[in-house]
Tab-separated table of C-alpha atoms in Angstrom:
chain	number	residue	atom	x	y	z
A	1	MET	CA	4.700	18.233	-1.180
A	2	ALA	CA	1.338	17.431	0.271
A	3	VAL	CA	1.161	13.905	1.747
A	4	LEU	CA	-1.460	14.024	4.399
A	5	GLN	CA	-0.697	11.682	7.437
A	6	LYS	CA	-1.902	11.275	11.004
A	7	GLU	CA	-2.786	14.616	12.635
A	8	ALA	CA	-2.780	16.543	9.277
A	9	LEU	CA	-5.037	13.789	7.790
A	10	ASN	CA	-7.407	13.808	10.686
A	11	SER	CA	-7.688	17.710	10.567
A	12	TYR	CA	-8.322	17.675	6.775
A	13	LEU	CA	-10.857	14.945	6.924
A	14	LYS	CA	-12.816	16.945	9.583
A	15	ASN	CA	-12.500	20.170	7.758
A	16	PRO	CA	-11.319	19.870	4.164
A	17	SER	CA	-9.378	22.796	2.869
A	18	ILE	CA	-9.950	24.597	-0.478
A	19	ARG	CA	-6.222	24.814	-0.762
A	20	TYR	CA	-6.003	21.509	-2.736
A	21	ARG	CA	-7.831	21.485	-6.070
A	22	MET	CA	-7.058	17.760	-6.566
A	23	VAL	CA	-7.027	15.023	-3.908
A	24	LEU	CA	-5.869	11.492	-4.659
A	25	VAL	CA	-7.313	8.849	-2.246
A	26	PHE	CA	-5.692	5.422	-2.668
A	27	GLY	CA	-4.823	2.167	-0.999
A	28	PRO	CA	-5.637	-1.412	-0.680
A	29	ASP	CA	-8.620	-0.873	1.657
A	30	ARG	CA	-11.163	0.073	-1.038
A	31	GLY	CA	-13.993	0.604	1.444
A	32	LEU	CA	-11.744	3.213	3.406
A	33	VAL	CA	-10.866	4.777	0.073
A	34	SER	CA	-14.582	5.238	-0.841
A	35	GLU	CA	-15.466	6.477	2.623
A	36	ARG	CA	-12.768	9.062	2.819
A	37	ALA	CA	-13.290	10.282	-0.768
A	38	SER	CA	-17.073	10.847	-0.066
A	39	ALA	CA	-16.354	12.527	3.257
A	40	ILE	CA	-13.899	14.958	1.524
A	41	LEU	CA	-16.426	15.834	-1.228
A	42	ASP	CA	-19.178	16.453	1.389
A	43	GLY	CA	-16.891	18.641	3.313
A	44	LEU	CA	-15.755	20.711	0.265
A	45	GLN	CA	-19.280	21.162	-0.931
A	46	ARG	CA	-20.342	22.446	2.492
A	47	LEU	CA	-17.317	24.655	2.696
A	48	SER	CA	-18.031	26.122	-0.728
A	49	GLY	CA	-21.670	26.715	0.030
A	50	GLY	CA	-22.828	23.933	-2.094
A	51	ASN	CA	-25.403	21.182	-1.422
A	52	SER	CA	-23.980	17.730	-1.098
A	53	ASP	CA	-27.374	16.367	-2.050
A	54	ASP	CA	-27.538	18.300	-5.292
A	55	PRO	CA	-27.206	15.919	-8.241
A	56	PHE	CA	-26.072	18.805	-10.514
A	57	GLY	CA	-23.274	19.905	-8.173
A	58	LEU	CA	-21.364	16.790	-8.460
A	59	THR	CA	-19.939	14.914	-11.593
A	60	ARG	CA	-19.062	11.319	-11.211
A	61	ILE	CA	-16.619	9.660	-13.671
A	62	ALA	CA	-16.127	5.858	-13.639
A	63	THR	CA	-12.961	4.016	-14.565
A	64	GLU	CA	-14.535	2.987	-17.889
A	65	ASP	CA	-15.066	6.547	-18.841
A	66	LEU	CA	-11.378	7.479	-18.173
A	67	ASN	CA	-10.236	4.615	-20.264
A	68	SER	CA	-12.526	5.186	-23.205
A	69	ASP	CA	-12.139	8.986	-23.158
A	70	PRO	CA	-8.690	10.142	-21.933
A	71	GLN	CA	-9.903	13.881	-22.264
A	72	ARG	CA	-13.018	13.341	-20.104
A	73	LEU	CA	-11.489	14.486	-16.752
A	74	ALA	CA	-9.933	17.577	-18.247
A	75	ASN	CA	-13.099	18.474	-20.162
A	76	GLU	CA	-15.176	18.289	-16.911
A	77	ALA	CA	-12.619	20.185	-14.824
A	78	TYR	CA	-12.393	23.095	-17.295
A	79	THR	CA	-16.081	23.288	-18.023
A	80	ILE	CA	-17.652	26.477	-16.619
A	81	SER	CA	-20.683	25.930	-14.440
A	82	LEU	CA	-23.895	27.127	-15.892
A	83	PHE	CA	-25.195	28.293	-12.543
A	84	GLY	CA	-22.006	29.681	-11.203
A	85	GLY	CA	-20.085	28.527	-8.169
A	86	ALA	CA	-17.656	25.666	-7.555
A	87	ARG	CA	-17.884	22.387	-9.372
A	88	PHE	CA	-17.041	19.032	-7.929
A	89	ILE	CA	-15.749	15.950	-9.705
A	90	HIS	CA	-15.425	12.419	-8.243
A	91	ALA	CA	-13.359	10.140	-10.397
A	92	LYS	CA	-13.167	6.456	-9.694
A	93	ALA	CA	-9.823	5.352	-11.232
A	94	HIS	CA	-9.359	1.888	-9.939
A	95	GLY	CA	-7.405	0.223	-12.724
A	96	ALA	CA	-7.581	3.352	-14.981
A	97	ARG	CA	-4.958	3.395	-17.761
A	98	ASN	CA	-2.453	6.331	-18.141
A	99	LEU	CA	-3.944	8.221	-15.172
A	100	GLN	CA	-0.752	10.278	-14.840
A	101	ASP	CA	-1.199	11.603	-18.392
A	102	GLN	CA	-4.704	12.726	-17.595
A	103	ILE	CA	-3.870	14.445	-14.336
A	104	ALA	CA	-0.630	16.130	-15.361
A	105	PRO	CA	-2.272	19.000	-17.398
A	106	LEU	CA	-4.669	19.640	-14.545
A	107	LEU	CA	-1.794	20.072	-12.023
A	108	LYS	CA	0.189	22.278	-14.430
A	109	ASP	CA	-2.865	24.487	-14.980
A	110	PRO	CA	-5.269	23.927	-12.116
A	111	PRO	CA	-8.965	24.760	-12.738
A	112	GLN	CA	-10.101	27.729	-10.765
A	113	ASP	CA	-13.567	26.655	-10.062
A	114	ALA	CA	-13.383	22.840	-9.752
A	115	PHE	CA	-12.430	20.416	-7.082
A	116	ILE	CA	-11.357	16.896	-8.151
A	117	VAL	CA	-11.324	13.914	-5.874
A	118	ILE	CA	-9.709	10.854	-7.369
A	119	GLU	CA	-10.140	7.223	-6.052
A	120	ALA	CA	-7.367	4.751	-6.880
A	121	GLY	CA	-6.140	1.355	-5.805
A	122	ASP	CA	-2.871	0.405	-4.123
A	123	LEU	CA	-0.271	2.708	-5.716
A	124	LYS	CA	3.258	1.861	-4.630
A	125	LYS	CA	5.607	4.631	-3.580
A	126	GLY	CA	7.467	6.182	-6.452
A	127	THR	CA	4.693	5.460	-9.070
A	128	ALA	CA	4.113	8.173	-11.700
A	129	VAL	CA	0.751	9.086	-10.347
A	130	ARG	CA	1.790	9.462	-6.762
A	131	LYS	CA	4.899	11.439	-7.699
A	132	LEU	CA	2.793	13.915	-9.760
A	133	ILE	CA	0.349	14.480	-6.801
A	134	GLU	CA	2.866	14.629	-3.955
A	135	ASN	CA	5.103	17.075	-5.783
A	136	SER	CA	2.249	19.502	-6.573
A	137	ASN	CA	1.356	22.456	-4.251
A	138	ASP	CA	-2.201	22.282	-5.443
A	139	ALA	CA	-2.809	18.637	-4.732
A	140	ALA	CA	-2.801	16.175	-1.786
A	141	ALA	CA	-2.270	12.379	-1.476
A	142	ILE	CA	-4.162	10.293	1.104
A	143	ALA	CA	-3.147	6.693	1.610
A	144	CYS	CA	-5.745	4.286	3.010
A	145	PHE	CA	-4.281	1.021	4.500
A	146	ALA	CA	-6.283	-1.742	6.303
A	147	ASP	CA	-7.594	-0.774	9.674
A	148	ASP	CA	-5.317	-1.723	12.654
A	149	THR	CA	-6.640	-2.518	16.097
A	150	ALA	CA	-6.669	1.197	17.159
A	151	SER	CA	-8.624	2.354	14.161
A	152	LEU	CA	-11.094	-0.516	14.435
A	153	ASN	CA	-11.695	0.348	18.070
A	154	GLN	CA	-12.309	3.940	17.105
A	155	LEU	CA	-14.726	2.755	14.388
A	156	ILE	CA	-16.604	0.670	17.058
A	157	SER	CA	-16.762	3.555	19.407
A	158	GLU	CA	-18.104	5.877	16.721
A	159	GLU	CA	-21.005	3.560	15.992
A	160	LEU	CA	-21.671	2.650	19.612
A	161	GLU	CA	-22.046	6.366	20.320
A	162	ALA	CA	-24.366	6.889	17.416
A	163	PHE	CA	-26.652	4.054	18.655
A	164	GLY	CA	-26.393	4.978	22.303
A	165	LEU	CA	-24.929	1.617	23.298
A	166	SER	CA	-22.016	0.184	25.251
A	167	MET	CA	-20.074	-2.937	24.870
A	168	THR	CA	-18.162	-5.272	27.213
A	169	LYS	CA	-14.406	-5.530	26.834
A	170	ASP	CA	-14.543	-9.213	25.849
A	171	ALA	CA	-17.215	-8.400	23.267
A	172	ARG	CA	-14.953	-5.593	21.811
A	173	HIS	CA	-11.930	-7.989	21.671
A	174	ARG	CA	-13.955	-10.631	19.756
A	175	LEU	CA	-15.552	-8.150	17.387
A	176	VAL	CA	-12.182	-6.594	16.504
A	177	SER	CA	-10.795	-10.022	15.741
A	178	GLN	CA	-13.512	-10.534	13.132
A	179	LEU	CA	-13.125	-7.133	11.474
A	180	GLY	CA	-10.662	-5.568	9.113
A	181	GLY	CA	-9.582	-5.728	5.471
A	182	ASP	CA	-12.440	-3.251	4.250
A	183	ARG	CA	-13.654	-0.314	6.107
A	184	LEU	CA	-17.212	-0.279	4.680
A	185	ALA	CA	-17.591	-4.019	5.393
A	186	SER	CA	-16.485	-3.447	8.999
A	187	ARG	CA	-18.804	-0.495	9.510
A	188	ARG	CA	-21.709	-2.510	8.182
A	189	GLU	CA	-20.912	-5.380	10.570
A	190	ILE	CA	-20.775	-3.109	13.529
A	191	GLN	CA	-23.957	-1.396	12.634
A	192	LYS	CA	-25.708	-4.713	12.145
A	193	LEU	CA	-24.535	-5.805	15.616
A	194	CYS	CA	-25.786	-2.503	17.089
A	195	LEU	CA	-29.195	-3.143	15.431
A	196	PHE	CA	-29.232	-6.634	16.783
A	197	ALA	CA	-28.709	-5.495	20.381
A	198	ALA	CA	-30.455	-2.079	20.146
A	199	ASP	CA	-32.769	-2.928	23.121
A	200	LYS	CA	-30.214	-4.428	25.407
A	201	GLY	CA	-28.059	-1.237	26.188
A	202	THR	CA	-24.841	-3.245	26.465
A	203	ILE	CA	-23.502	-5.604	23.802
A	204	SER	CA	-22.038	-8.804	25.146
A	205	GLU	CA	-19.597	-11.362	23.704
A	206	GLU	CA	-22.401	-13.745	23.238
A	207	ASP	CA	-24.255	-11.179	21.036
A	208	VAL	CA	-21.172	-10.879	18.776
A	209	LEU	CA	-20.863	-14.669	18.592
A	210	ALA	CA	-24.643	-15.040	17.852
A	211	LEU	CA	-24.463	-12.557	15.072
A	212	SER	CA	-21.364	-13.741	13.485
A	213	GLY	CA	-23.217	-16.996	12.588
A	214	ASP	CA	-21.231	-20.206	12.121
A	215	THR	CA	-17.884	-21.085	13.340
A	216	SER	CA	-16.355	-20.500	9.815
A	217	VAL	CA	-15.921	-16.832	10.646
A	218	LEU	CA	-12.202	-16.264	10.514
A	219	SER	CA	-10.867	-14.756	13.782
A	220	ALA	CA	-7.575	-14.079	15.529
A	221	ASP	CA	-8.543	-16.984	17.824
A	222	ALA	CA	-8.615	-19.406	14.927
A	223	LEU	CA	-5.135	-18.331	13.887
A	224	SER	CA	-3.668	-18.511	17.407
A	225	ASP	CA	-5.287	-21.818	18.316
A	226	ALA	CA	-4.164	-23.501	15.074
A	227	ALA	CA	-0.640	-22.354	15.710
A	228	ALA	CA	-0.612	-23.180	19.426
A	229	LEU	CA	-1.941	-26.774	18.697
A	230	GLY	CA	0.382	-27.350	15.803
A	231	GLN	CA	-2.488	-27.835	13.441
A	232	MET	CA	-0.612	-26.896	10.247
A	233	PRO	CA	-3.439	-27.485	7.648
A	234	ALA	CA	-5.952	-25.407	9.669
A	235	LEU	CA	-3.359	-22.621	10.079
A	236	MET	CA	-2.454	-22.621	6.436
A	237	ASP	CA	-6.145	-22.344	5.492
A	238	ALA	CA	-6.665	-19.467	7.974
A	239	LEU	CA	-3.617	-17.632	6.705
A	240	ALA	CA	-4.797	-18.013	3.039
A	241	ARG	CA	-8.128	-16.552	4.012
A	242	MET	CA	-6.505	-13.710	5.909
A	243	ASP	CA	-4.358	-13.010	2.743
A	244	ALA	CA	-7.577	-12.883	0.633
A	245	GLY	CA	-8.853	-10.120	2.835
A	246	SER	CA	-11.039	-11.981	5.367
A	247	LEU	CA	-9.061	-10.443	8.285
A	248	SER	CA	-6.637	-7.622	8.580
A	249	PRO	CA	-3.124	-8.839	9.803
A	250	ALA	CA	-2.720	-5.446	11.476
A	251	ALA	CA	-5.749	-6.153	13.603
A	252	ALA	CA	-5.123	-9.828	14.090
A	253	GLY	CA	-1.515	-9.537	15.273
A	254	PRO	CA	-2.096	-7.798	18.608
A	255	LEU	CA	-5.022	-10.191	19.370
A	256	ILE	CA	-2.993	-13.247	18.642
A	257	LEU	CA	-0.167	-11.927	20.820
A	258	ARG	CA	-2.796	-11.299	23.604
A	259	ASN	CA	-3.928	-14.919	23.326
A	260	PHE	CA	-0.331	-16.184	23.814
A	261	GLN	CA	0.203	-13.839	26.699
A	262	VAL	CA	-2.755	-15.283	28.406
A	263	LEU	CA	-1.552	-18.820	27.718
A	264	HIS	CA	1.898	-17.808	29.103
A	265	LYS	CA	0.350	-16.484	32.281
A	266	ALA	CA	-1.830	-19.701	32.597
A	267	ARG	CA	1.109	-22.002	32.143
A	268	ILE	CA	2.975	-20.323	34.824
A	269	MET	CA	0.151	-21.012	37.173
A	270	VAL	CA	0.063	-24.575	36.051
A	271	GLU	CA	3.790	-24.932	36.722
A	272	GLN	CA	3.168	-23.533	40.191
A	273	GLY	CA	0.847	-26.463	40.940
A	274	VAL	CA	-2.635	-25.081	40.022
A	275	PRO	CA	-4.621	-27.680	38.050
A	276	ALA	CA	-5.233	-26.654	34.390
A	277	ALA	CA	-9.032	-26.982	34.691
A	278	GLN	CA	-8.886	-24.358	37.546
A	279	VAL	CA	-6.455	-22.151	35.657
A	280	VAL	CA	-8.790	-21.627	32.610
A	281	GLU	CA	-11.441	-20.496	35.037
A	282	ARG	CA	-9.309	-18.110	37.000
A	283	VAL	CA	-6.779	-16.565	34.589
A	284	THR	CA	-7.316	-12.955	33.550
A	285	PRO	CA	-8.289	-11.555	31.106
A	286	PRO	CA	-10.994	-14.276	31.145
A	287	ILE	CA	-10.894	-16.941	28.382
A	288	PHE	CA	-13.999	-17.078	26.132
A	289	PHE	CA	-15.967	-20.132	27.209
A	290	MET	CA	-15.896	-21.812	23.807
A	291	ARG	CA	-12.203	-21.746	23.893
A	292	LYS	CA	-11.664	-23.157	27.375
A	293	GLY	CA	-11.249	-26.801	26.259
A	294	VAL	CA	-8.803	-25.879	23.539
A	295	VAL	CA	-6.748	-23.756	25.945
A	296	ARG	CA	-6.655	-26.627	28.407
A	297	LYS	CA	-5.084	-28.842	25.664
A	298	GLN	CA	-2.602	-26.085	24.775
A	299	LEU	CA	-1.508	-25.876	28.447
A	300	GLY	CA	-0.510	-29.527	28.230
A	301	MET	CA	1.624	-28.933	25.101
A	302	TRP	CA	3.677	-25.959	26.056
A	303	THR	CA	6.233	-24.918	28.742
A	304	VAL	CA	6.721	-21.456	30.080
A	305	ALA	CA	10.214	-21.326	28.350
A	306	ARG	CA	8.842	-22.347	24.968
A	307	LEU	CA	5.978	-19.930	25.334
A	308	GLU	CA	8.479	-17.121	26.021
A	309	ARG	CA	10.230	-17.950	22.720
A	310	ALA	CA	6.878	-17.866	20.907
A	311	LEU	CA	5.980	-14.480	22.437
A	312	ALA	CA	9.350	-13.115	21.275
A	313	LEU	CA	8.519	-14.285	17.630
A	314	LEU	CA	4.961	-12.855	17.720
A	315	SER	CA	6.209	-9.525	19.194
A	316	ASP	CA	8.751	-9.122	16.529
A	317	ALA	CA	6.187	-10.077	13.859
A	318	VAL	CA	3.726	-7.526	15.130
A	319	LEU	CA	6.389	-4.772	15.171
A	320	LYS	CA	7.485	-5.685	11.563
A	321	SER	CA	3.922	-5.680	10.487
A	322	ARG	CA	3.493	-2.088	11.633
A	323	GLN	CA	6.623	-0.997	10.049
A	324	GLN	CA	6.020	-2.872	6.682
A	325	GLN	CA	2.367	-2.953	6.222
A	326	GLY	CA	2.560	-4.434	2.677
A	327	LEU	CA	4.312	-7.447	4.166
A	328	ALA	CA	2.205	-7.711	7.374
A	329	THR	CA	0.553	-11.075	6.342
A	330	ALA	CA	4.060	-12.571	5.586
A	331	HIS	CA	5.572	-11.401	8.841
A	332	LEU	CA	2.631	-12.687	10.942
A	333	GLY	CA	2.317	-15.948	8.894
A	334	ASP	CA	6.067	-16.699	9.156
A	335	ALA	CA	5.913	-16.319	13.035
A	336	LEU	CA	2.679	-18.474	13.417
A	337	ILE	CA	4.177	-21.357	11.139
A	338	ARG	CA	7.251	-21.452	13.210
A	339	ILE	CA	5.179	-21.599	16.450
A	340	ALA	CA	2.953	-24.323	14.923
A	341	GLY	CA	6.134	-26.298	14.006
A	342	ASN	CA	7.422	-25.887	17.625
A	343	ALA	CA	4.117	-27.140	18.942
A	344	ARG	CA	4.281	-30.243	16.677
A	345	ARG	CA	7.833	-30.981	17.761
A	346	GLY	CA	6.927	-30.419	21.409
């Protein structure tokens, strides 16, 4: 069984092995699926002495081709190269019908001079296609889920290094809160920001805000503030947008939890006698200047004890979101709705 995860996946992506004649790359993050499939093909071509820029060395098959001609994939795989050497096939099978019937013969009798990389959508565990790939010694399955905070930070670091830039901690927090859902879209946004601040050396939070445009950009701040203020309509709208892919719940959860931890620390200071106006200026990590008025209002609505219950709800939701990624939005949404209800009752 070849299901590549964590260290094995990272190692394979850096140095694809010719051991696997077929690789299935699948998952809900279509951008990450595409990025990984392309990286694997480039690596295999280099390893086999091919040229990744050679248009004749790579055959691309679209979903429509697979549906209209069920024999297309096998025909391409078993065709002998006119110029010798390995052949490479990139099949995009998002929504392809009867894919398992098309790959089964290739797994039973693997082509000796062809490598096949297949892109697919979100295949649930136990589906026929996944079972065929995962139970074969000549194939590998790679799942691509929405980026979490750690992977988004890694993506940001990669692009910053490529552009020779640095970024403040607050800028990174704000940028992470606006990314997720699709790897290619996230990478484009980071690159756009790097180009915007290319002459500055260090990217600030103001740069991130300036480039994000208007206030309609969905962020973790919007979710946490709506919940903390008990603004149920705004919260439901933000949750619907997150569910539609505007923001990754895996990335948003830890940032929302961080906002409530800051609010908890600030409320402790208020209950110790420090005026709320001073607290929002002194608390660490610092509160973004555009949120200071909102946080002052939140401080008047919550007590330390009630915030501790909210933190318990959020911590549990973040943990469950990591354990059950397919239900991440539901777990986070349930916690935020309950917190918003508590804010309204308070």
